[in-house]
Every structure is written in C-alpha cells, then in structure tokens.
Amino acid sequence: MITRFITEVNTKFNPFSARSRAARLFLSYLPPDARAGGMQITTKLLPRASTEPSTLSIKFKDGKQMSLDGEVLGIKGIIEEVDRHSRVLQKQADLADG
C-alpha cells in the first residue's frame, strides 16, 4: 500500500466488534514510522457495548478526503481505493519531476 501521500487518518471503532475488523487491519498496514513521517493518526476506541458503526476517513496531500465504510468494502476494498488515488498522485509527482 502506498502511504507516502496520506497526511491524516481518523478512525473510530469498537475493538471487540467483528464489524470493525477492516479499520483495525488498515491501521496495522500503516508503516511504523508513519507518525514520524508527518502522518497524523487519530484513533477513537468505542466502548465494548457500543453499537456505533466504525468509521475510517483518510486525507491525502492533494486535499482529497475519503470516508470509507469497512463493513461494505472490507480491507481489500479499502486498500484498493487508497492505492488507486495514491497511484494517481504518484503519476502526477513523477510527471512533475521530469
């Protein structure tokens, strides 16, 4: 997964719920030095009895913000969406560099 162009990740999930599995896995795919590289990661853990749905929002360097539903997309779908936009930004960066 291309994380170079992600500037902010906001998640809210119940760690005990099976429905929030995609949000938990997405956080595990981020590199260990992501915060040191300038990425802002905000995680809010919901109580065990909470029925609130998990949320995942991602902001990129170009200002685009994605709010992804992990229950519908699953982890593969989330990674596909993030990589799709990251590849577009990668192509723009490559063209700008020459």
mmCIF file of C-alpha atoms in Angstrom:
data_model
loop_
_atom_site.group_PDB
_atom_site.id
_atom_site.type_symbol
_atom_site.label_atom_id
_atom_site.label_comp_id
_atom_site.label_asym_id
_atom_site.label_seq_id
_atom_site.Cartn_x
_atom_site.Cartn_y
_atom_site.Cartn_z
ATOM 1 C CA MET A 1 0.000 0.000 0.000
ATOM 2 C CA ILE A 2 1.333 3.441 -0.952
ATOM 3 C CA THR A 3 1.210 5.592 2.189
ATOM 4 C CA ARG A 4 3.552 8.373 1.085
ATOM 5 C CA PHE A 5 0.705 10.671 0.060
ATOM 6 C CA ILE A 6 -1.544 10.147 3.103
ATOM 7 C CA THR A 7 -1.459 13.067 5.548
ATOM 8 C CA GLU A 8 -4.204 12.155 8.007
ATOM 9 C CA VAL A 9 -6.028 9.026 9.161
ATOM 10 C CA ASN A 10 -9.034 9.215 11.506
ATOM 11 C CA THR A 11 -10.655 6.055 12.834
ATOM 12 C CA LYS A 12 -13.393 5.317 15.300
ATOM 13 C CA PHE A 13 -14.179 1.711 16.109
ATOM 14 C CA ASN A 14 -15.134 -0.824 18.758
ATOM 15 C CA PRO A 15 -12.063 -3.071 19.117
ATOM 16 C CA PHE A 16 -14.223 -6.001 20.237
ATOM 17 C CA SER A 17 -16.615 -5.904 17.269
ATOM 18 C CA ALA A 18 -16.099 -8.114 14.240
ATOM 19 C CA ARG A 19 -17.575 -5.354 12.059
ATOM 20 C CA SER A 20 -14.611 -3.089 12.785
ATOM 21 C CA ARG A 21 -12.047 -5.594 11.550
ATOM 22 C CA ALA A 22 -11.243 -3.610 8.377
ATOM 23 C CA ALA A 23 -10.459 -0.439 10.366
ATOM 24 C CA ARG A 24 -8.141 -2.361 12.710
ATOM 25 C CA LEU A 25 -6.365 -4.069 9.812
ATOM 26 C CA PHE A 26 -5.944 -0.771 7.929
ATOM 27 C CA LEU A 27 -4.128 0.687 10.936
ATOM 28 C CA SER A 28 -1.853 -2.353 11.009
ATOM 29 C CA TYR A 29 -0.930 -1.783 7.336
ATOM 30 C CA LEU A 30 0.455 1.683 8.101
ATOM 31 C CA PRO A 31 4.254 1.729 8.448
ATOM 32 C CA PRO A 32 5.725 2.009 11.964
ATOM 33 C CA ASP A 33 7.368 5.358 11.191
ATOM 34 C CA ALA A 34 4.200 6.927 9.720
ATOM 35 C CA ARG A 35 3.804 9.470 12.536
ATOM 36 C CA ALA A 36 7.457 10.470 12.266
ATOM 37 C CA GLY A 37 6.977 10.992 8.533
ATOM 38 C CA GLY A 38 4.281 13.603 9.127
ATOM 39 C CA MET A 39 1.119 11.493 9.055
ATOM 40 C CA GLN A 40 -1.437 12.428 11.684
ATOM 41 C CA ILE A 41 -3.209 9.339 13.040
ATOM 42 C CA THR A 42 -6.224 9.745 15.311
ATOM 43 C CA THR A 43 -7.918 6.699 16.806
ATOM 44 C CA LYS A 44 -11.008 6.737 18.990
ATOM 45 C CA LEU A 45 -11.916 3.472 20.675
ATOM 46 C CA LEU A 46 -15.596 2.923 21.394
ATOM 47 C CA PRO A 47 -16.818 1.035 24.485
ATOM 48 C CA ARG A 48 -17.464 -2.688 24.250
ATOM 49 C CA ALA A 49 -21.275 -2.319 24.354
ATOM 50 C CA SER A 50 -21.336 0.402 21.669
ATOM 51 C CA THR A 51 -23.428 -0.227 18.557
ATOM 52 C CA GLU A 52 -21.999 2.769 16.667
ATOM 53 C CA PRO A 53 -20.582 1.828 13.258
ATOM 54 C CA SER A 54 -16.843 2.021 12.721
ATOM 55 C CA THR A 55 -15.581 4.916 10.617
ATOM 56 C CA LEU A 56 -12.393 5.422 8.640
ATOM 57 C CA SER A 57 -11.507 8.706 6.977
ATOM 58 C CA ILE A 58 -8.296 9.390 5.100
ATOM 59 C CA LYS A 59 -6.914 12.707 3.863
ATOM 60 C CA PHE A 60 -4.308 12.963 1.108
ATOM 61 C CA LYS A 61 -1.660 15.591 0.300
ATOM 62 C CA ASP A 62 -3.773 16.994 -2.541
ATOM 63 C CA GLY A 63 -6.640 17.684 -0.104
ATOM 64 C CA LYS A 64 -8.884 14.804 -1.148
ATOM 65 C CA GLN A 65 -10.714 13.224 1.749
ATOM 66 C CA MET A 66 -12.127 9.704 1.674
ATOM 67 C CA SER A 67 -14.651 8.343 4.159
ATOM 68 C CA LEU A 68 -14.634 4.596 3.718
ATOM 69 C CA ASP A 69 -17.050 2.045 5.144
ATOM 70 C CA GLY A 70 -15.094 -1.008 6.239
ATOM 71 C CA GLU A 71 -18.202 -3.150 6.664
ATOM 72 C CA VAL A 72 -19.135 -2.773 2.996
ATOM 73 C CA LEU A 73 -15.702 -2.620 1.330
ATOM 74 C CA GLY A 74 -13.650 -4.886 3.572
ATOM 75 C CA ILE A 75 -9.914 -4.458 3.947
ATOM 76 C CA LYS A 76 -9.143 -5.350 0.317
ATOM 77 C CA GLY A 77 -11.612 -2.760 -0.959
ATOM 78 C CA ILE A 78 -10.218 -0.072 1.322
ATOM 79 C CA ILE A 79 -6.652 -0.764 0.222
ATOM 80 C CA GLU A 80 -7.748 -0.729 -3.444
ATOM 81 C CA GLU A 81 -9.390 2.685 -3.042
ATOM 82 C CA VAL A 82 -6.407 4.171 -1.197
ATOM 83 C CA ASP A 83 -3.911 2.719 -3.694
ATOM 84 C CA ARG A 84 -5.974 3.932 -6.654
ATOM 85 C CA HIS A 85 -5.764 7.548 -5.511
ATOM 86 C CA SER A 86 -2.140 7.174 -4.352
ATOM 87 C CA ARG A 87 -1.140 5.885 -7.816
ATOM 88 C CA VAL A 88 -2.737 8.974 -9.404
ATOM 89 C CA LEU A 89 -0.718 11.190 -7.068
ATOM 90 C CA GLN A 90 2.411 9.134 -7.798
ATOM 91 C CA LYS A 91 1.952 9.669 -11.551
ATOM 92 C CA GLN A 92 1.495 13.414 -11.021
ATOM 93 C CA ALA A 93 4.652 13.542 -8.886
ATOM 94 C CA ASP A 94 6.623 11.571 -11.496
ATOM 95 C CA LEU A 95 5.467 13.889 -14.288
ATOM 96 C CA ALA A 96 6.321 16.972 -12.243
ATOM 97 C CA ASP A 97 9.834 15.671 -11.542
ATOM 98 C CA GLY A 98 10.513 15.185 -15.193
#
